[in-house]
Amino acid sequence: MKKQIILLFFLILALYLVSASFLNFHLIILFFIGIISSFIGTLAGGGGLITLPAMILTGIPIQTSIATNKFSSGIAAFSSVFYLIQQKHLSIKTIIQNLFSAFLGGVGGALITTHLSEKTMNMIAFILLFFALIVTLKNKGWNETGQGAHHESTKKIWTHFVIFSIAAYDGGFGPGSSTFSILYYMKKEQTYIKAVQLTRVLIFGSCAGAFIIFYQTGFIQWSYALAMAIGSIIGSQFGILVLPKVSLKMAKLLLITIMFFLITQMAYKIF
């Protein structure tokens, strides 16, 4: 019952925002973009496939689009983490450990991306996604039960390095970062559900770190950011609620499909 009340609250808040904006076209579009992209992004990643192109098509400048996306993604991920804490799906210790590395990665990524061209970032994403697709296709057996806890002590430094790297990529660019994170956690022998939950923590940390940097640029447009954030919260919550009902076969199909579209998008931008 508590879940429904929370969702109803955000829905009412969203309707108020829309009415207060006198049916502003951009805010309505961004609200629905937030719902769809966050729902898909929660389950398999690739939300950036929808958000950035859609915002640019509505006439929003690329810098504002990136800043808005970081804010809305971070807020949506925070709502997921808050829910996971409430339901005791993740411990506070686990969240803090992952959050710290992700936050630093987000800050670093946002700073680094100011010195790299979009084409370079697209090339990096293309190579990583192509490699991830091959690994996923070759991996015949996904875990029904997580065993990652047995490896935490021996690979803790490497784990934090990978989390930092994925968060840096997300903070500076983004497309495919959730997908990378889900695949990495599953490679650590976590279940698909646990991998998605840990990914929400990572994305919250990276977006929080990146937003601090992007906020300094002055590109944030708060009306756009709030409209998309509210939609993203709703989409993220629906994604978390649907998550236990997603089979491993469906999860693998979702990830492969998202990676295929991401690779196609990167290849189009590069070549």
Short mmCIF file of C-alpha atoms in Angstrom, two decimals:
data_model
loop_
_atom_site.label_atom_id
_atom_site.label_comp_id
_atom_site.label_asym_id
_atom_site.label_seq_id
_atom_site.Cartn_x
_atom_site.Cartn_y
_atom_site.Cartn_z
CA MET A 1 0.00 0.00 0.00
CA LYS A 2 2.91 2.34 0.83
CA LYS A 3 4.31 1.88 -2.71
CA GLN A 4 1.03 2.92 -4.29
CA ILE A 5 0.79 6.01 -2.06
CA ILE A 6 4.31 7.11 -3.02
CA LEU A 7 3.62 6.61 -6.73
CA LEU A 8 0.31 8.47 -6.41
CA PHE A 9 2.08 11.36 -4.70
CA PHE A 10 4.57 11.72 -7.53
CA LEU A 11 1.81 11.41 -10.12
CA ILE A 12 -0.14 14.24 -8.46
CA LEU A 13 3.05 16.29 -8.25
CA ALA A 14 3.66 15.68 -11.94
CA LEU A 15 0.13 16.74 -12.88
CA TYR A 16 0.55 19.89 -10.82
CA LEU A 17 3.81 20.68 -12.58
CA VAL A 18 2.17 20.24 -15.97
CA SER A 19 -0.82 22.42 -15.08
CA ALA A 20 1.40 25.07 -13.48
CA SER A 21 3.41 25.30 -16.69
CA PHE A 22 0.24 26.13 -18.67
CA LEU A 23 0.68 22.97 -20.71
CA ASN A 24 4.19 23.92 -21.79
CA PHE A 25 5.08 21.56 -24.64
CA HIS A 26 8.66 20.94 -23.55
CA LEU A 27 7.74 20.08 -19.97
CA ILE A 28 5.04 17.60 -20.99
CA ILE A 29 7.37 15.87 -23.45
CA LEU A 30 10.21 15.75 -20.92
CA PHE A 31 7.91 14.28 -18.27
CA PHE A 32 6.98 11.33 -20.51
CA ILE A 33 10.55 10.97 -21.79
CA GLY A 34 11.61 10.64 -18.15
CA ILE A 35 9.08 7.87 -17.45
CA ILE A 36 9.94 5.76 -20.50
CA SER A 37 13.72 6.18 -20.42
CA SER A 38 14.00 5.59 -16.67
CA PHE A 39 11.83 2.45 -16.81
CA ILE A 40 13.92 0.92 -19.60
CA GLY A 41 17.18 2.21 -18.13
CA THR A 42 16.43 0.64 -14.75
CA LEU A 43 15.90 -2.83 -16.20
CA ALA A 44 18.64 -2.94 -18.83
CA GLY A 45 20.35 0.43 -19.17
CA GLY A 46 20.35 2.49 -22.35
CA GLY A 47 18.03 5.20 -21.08
CA GLY A 48 20.35 7.72 -22.73
CA LEU A 49 19.26 6.25 -26.07
CA ILE A 50 15.94 7.96 -25.48
CA THR A 51 16.66 11.00 -23.34
CA LEU A 52 19.46 12.89 -25.10
CA PRO A 53 18.22 12.49 -28.72
CA ALA A 54 14.64 13.29 -27.65
CA MET A 55 15.67 16.45 -25.77
CA ILE A 56 17.81 17.65 -28.66
CA LEU A 57 14.94 17.02 -31.10
CA THR A 58 12.67 19.24 -28.99
CA GLY A 59 15.17 22.06 -29.44
CA ILE A 60 16.98 21.87 -26.10
CA PRO A 61 20.73 22.63 -26.43
CA ILE A 62 23.10 19.67 -25.96
CA GLN A 63 24.79 21.16 -22.88
CA THR A 64 21.42 21.72 -21.19
CA SER A 65 20.34 18.22 -22.25
CA ILE A 66 23.36 16.60 -20.58
CA ALA A 67 22.98 18.62 -17.36
CA THR A 68 19.23 17.91 -17.25
CA ASN A 69 19.80 14.20 -17.86
CA LYS A 70 22.33 13.96 -15.03
CA PHE A 71 19.96 15.67 -12.59
CA SER A 72 16.91 13.59 -13.53
CA SER A 73 18.85 10.29 -13.63
CA GLY A 74 20.41 11.03 -10.26
CA ILE A 75 17.06 11.86 -8.64
CA ALA A 76 15.46 8.75 -10.13
CA ALA A 77 18.32 6.55 -8.94
CA PHE A 78 18.09 8.12 -5.46
CA SER A 79 14.39 7.23 -5.31
CA SER A 80 15.31 3.63 -6.18
CA VAL A 81 18.06 3.50 -3.53
CA PHE A 82 15.65 4.94 -0.93
CA TYR A 83 13.13 2.22 -1.80
CA LEU A 84 15.80 -0.51 -1.62
CA ILE A 85 16.86 0.72 1.84
CA GLN A 86 13.25 0.75 3.02
CA GLN A 87 12.70 -2.81 1.77
CA LYS A 88 16.08 -3.90 3.20
CA HIS A 89 17.24 -5.29 -0.15
CA LEU A 90 20.65 -3.65 0.27
CA SER A 91 22.62 -2.89 3.42
CA ILE A 92 23.71 0.65 4.27
CA LYS A 93 27.33 -0.55 4.30
CA THR A 94 27.10 -1.93 0.75
CA ILE A 95 25.44 1.25 -0.50
CA ILE A 96 28.05 3.54 1.08
CA GLN A 97 30.96 1.48 -0.28
CA ASN A 98 29.62 1.57 -3.83
CA LEU A 99 28.35 5.13 -3.57
CA PHE A 100 31.70 6.63 -2.57
CA SER A 101 33.60 5.16 -5.54
CA ALA A 102 30.77 6.08 -7.92
CA PHE A 103 30.60 9.67 -6.68
CA LEU A 104 34.33 10.19 -7.21
CA GLY A 105 34.04 8.58 -10.63
CA GLY A 106 31.18 10.90 -11.60
CA VAL A 107 33.19 13.97 -10.62
CA GLY A 108 36.26 12.72 -12.47
CA GLY A 109 34.31 11.79 -15.57
CA ALA A 110 32.59 15.16 -15.79
CA LEU A 111 35.96 16.90 -15.49
CA ILE A 112 37.68 14.64 -18.04
CA THR A 113 34.94 14.91 -20.64
CA THR A 114 35.60 18.64 -20.97
CA HIS A 115 38.95 17.70 -22.54
CA LEU A 116 37.67 14.94 -24.86
CA SER A 117 35.71 15.29 -28.08
CA GLU A 118 32.30 13.66 -28.49
CA LYS A 119 33.72 11.51 -31.31
CA THR A 120 36.42 10.12 -28.99
CA MET A 121 33.82 9.26 -26.34
CA ASN A 122 31.64 7.62 -29.00
CA MET A 123 34.61 5.52 -30.14
CA ILE A 124 35.34 4.39 -26.57
CA ALA A 125 31.66 3.51 -26.04
CA PHE A 126 31.53 1.63 -29.36
CA ILE A 127 34.54 -0.57 -28.49
CA LEU A 128 33.35 -1.29 -24.94
CA LEU A 129 29.78 -2.06 -26.01
CA PHE A 130 30.93 -4.34 -28.83
CA PHE A 131 33.12 -6.26 -26.37
CA ALA A 132 30.27 -6.43 -23.82
CA LEU A 133 27.87 -7.75 -26.48
CA ILE A 134 30.26 -10.58 -27.40
CA VAL A 135 30.74 -11.53 -23.73
CA THR A 136 26.98 -11.53 -23.14
CA LEU A 137 26.25 -13.68 -26.19
CA LYS A 138 28.94 -16.18 -25.18
CA ASN A 139 27.77 -16.37 -21.59
CA LYS A 140 25.37 -19.31 -21.58
CA GLY A 141 24.58 -19.50 -17.89
CA TRP A 142 23.34 -16.53 -15.89
CA ASN A 143 23.06 -16.93 -12.14
CA GLU A 144 19.81 -17.65 -10.42
CA THR A 145 21.43 -17.14 -7.02
CA GLY A 146 24.13 -14.61 -6.21
CA GLN A 147 27.50 -15.74 -4.92
CA GLY A 148 29.36 -12.46 -5.18
CA ALA A 149 29.84 -12.16 -1.42
CA HIS A 150 32.48 -14.91 -1.54
CA HIS A 151 34.70 -12.74 -3.72
CA GLU A 152 34.32 -9.36 -2.00
CA SER A 153 37.37 -9.52 0.26
CA THR A 154 39.85 -10.72 -2.39
CA LYS A 155 38.79 -8.36 -5.16
CA LYS A 156 37.72 -5.24 -3.25
CA ILE A 157 40.32 -2.90 -4.78
CA TRP A 158 39.57 -4.09 -8.31
CA THR A 159 35.85 -3.74 -7.64
CA HIS A 160 36.19 -0.11 -6.56
CA PHE A 161 38.37 0.61 -9.60
CA VAL A 162 35.75 -0.81 -11.98
CA ILE A 163 32.93 1.04 -10.20
CA PHE A 164 34.97 4.25 -10.41
CA SER A 165 35.63 3.69 -14.13
CA ILE A 166 31.99 2.98 -15.02
CA ALA A 167 30.88 5.99 -12.95
CA ALA A 168 33.51 8.17 -14.67
CA TYR A 169 32.16 7.11 -18.06
CA ASP A 170 28.62 7.78 -16.90
CA GLY A 171 29.52 11.14 -15.38
CA GLY A 172 31.27 12.34 -18.51
CA PHE A 173 29.15 10.75 -21.23
CA GLY A 174 26.66 8.08 -20.21
CA PRO A 175 25.18 5.88 -22.98
CA GLY A 176 25.49 2.24 -21.90
CA SER A 177 26.83 2.89 -18.40
CA SER A 178 23.94 1.11 -16.65
CA THR A 179 24.33 -1.80 -19.06
CA PHE A 180 28.06 -2.02 -18.29
CA SER A 181 27.31 -1.93 -14.58
CA ILE A 182 24.66 -4.66 -14.71
CA LEU A 183 26.96 -6.90 -16.74
CA TYR A 184 29.87 -6.28 -14.37
CA TYR A 185 27.91 -7.11 -11.24
CA MET A 186 26.55 -10.25 -12.90
CA LYS A 187 30.10 -11.18 -13.88
CA LYS A 188 30.85 -11.00 -10.13
CA GLU A 189 28.23 -13.77 -9.77
CA GLN A 190 25.46 -11.53 -8.54
CA THR A 191 21.90 -12.27 -9.59
CA TYR A 192 20.31 -10.10 -12.25
CA ILE A 193 18.04 -8.51 -9.63
CA LYS A 194 20.94 -7.72 -7.29
CA ALA A 195 23.00 -6.39 -10.22
CA VAL A 196 20.23 -3.96 -11.16
CA GLN A 197 19.86 -2.85 -7.53
CA LEU A 198 23.60 -2.18 -7.17
CA THR A 199 23.57 -0.37 -10.50
CA ARG A 200 20.98 2.07 -9.19
CA VAL A 201 23.42 2.92 -6.37
CA LEU A 202 26.26 3.41 -8.85
CA ILE A 203 24.17 5.65 -11.12
CA PHE A 204 23.03 7.77 -8.17
CA GLY A 205 26.63 8.31 -7.12
CA SER A 206 27.96 9.08 -10.59
CA CYS A 207 25.10 11.46 -11.45
CA ALA A 208 25.44 13.27 -8.11
CA GLY A 209 29.16 13.77 -8.67
CA ALA A 210 28.75 14.80 -12.32
CA PHE A 211 25.87 17.17 -11.59
CA ILE A 212 28.02 19.18 -9.17
CA ILE A 213 30.44 19.83 -12.04
CA PHE A 214 27.79 20.46 -14.69
CA TYR A 215 25.90 22.78 -12.35
CA GLN A 216 28.92 25.07 -12.30
CA THR A 217 28.61 25.50 -16.08
CA GLY A 218 25.25 27.23 -15.64
CA PHE A 219 23.56 25.07 -18.28
CA ILE A 220 20.89 23.67 -15.96
CA GLN A 221 17.34 24.72 -16.79
CA TRP A 222 15.35 23.94 -13.65
CA SER A 223 11.88 23.73 -15.18
CA TYR A 224 13.16 21.13 -17.67
CA ALA A 225 15.16 19.30 -15.01
CA LEU A 226 12.24 19.03 -12.55
CA ALA A 227 9.74 17.88 -15.19
CA MET A 228 12.06 15.14 -16.38
CA ALA A 229 13.11 14.21 -12.83
CA ILE A 230 9.49 13.60 -11.78
CA GLY A 231 8.90 11.41 -14.82
CA SER A 232 12.18 9.58 -14.17
CA ILE A 233 11.22 8.87 -10.55
CA ILE A 234 7.94 7.29 -11.66
CA GLY A 235 9.67 5.26 -14.38
CA SER A 236 12.40 4.12 -12.01
CA GLN A 237 9.92 3.05 -9.33
CA PHE A 238 7.90 1.05 -11.85
CA GLY A 239 11.13 -0.55 -13.07
CA ILE A 240 12.13 -1.60 -9.53
CA LEU A 241 8.62 -3.00 -8.88
CA VAL A 242 8.62 -4.96 -12.16
CA LEU A 243 12.21 -6.18 -11.67
CA PRO A 244 11.40 -9.36 -9.63
CA LYS A 245 9.00 -10.46 -12.37
CA VAL A 246 11.60 -10.25 -15.15
CA SER A 247 12.96 -13.70 -16.05
CA LEU A 248 16.65 -14.26 -16.78
CA LYS A 249 15.80 -15.04 -20.41
CA MET A 250 13.93 -11.75 -20.75
CA ALA A 251 16.71 -9.86 -18.92
CA LYS A 252 19.34 -11.22 -21.30
CA LEU A 253 17.19 -10.35 -24.31
CA LEU A 254 16.68 -6.81 -22.96
CA LEU A 255 20.41 -6.30 -22.42
CA ILE A 256 21.35 -7.64 -25.85
CA THR A 257 18.70 -5.49 -27.54
CA ILE A 258 19.82 -2.34 -25.71
CA MET A 259 23.47 -3.03 -26.53
CA PHE A 260 22.62 -3.56 -30.19
CA PHE A 261 20.84 -0.20 -30.41
CA LEU A 262 23.62 1.54 -28.49
CA ILE A 263 26.29 0.10 -30.80
CA THR A 264 24.26 1.15 -33.84
CA GLN A 265 23.90 4.66 -32.45
CA MET A 266 27.63 4.95 -31.67
CA ALA A 267 28.61 3.57 -35.11
CA TYR A 268 26.30 6.10 -36.81
CA LYS A 269 27.92 8.98 -34.92
CA ILE A 270 31.47 7.76 -35.60
CA PHE A 271 31.21 6.74 -39.23
#
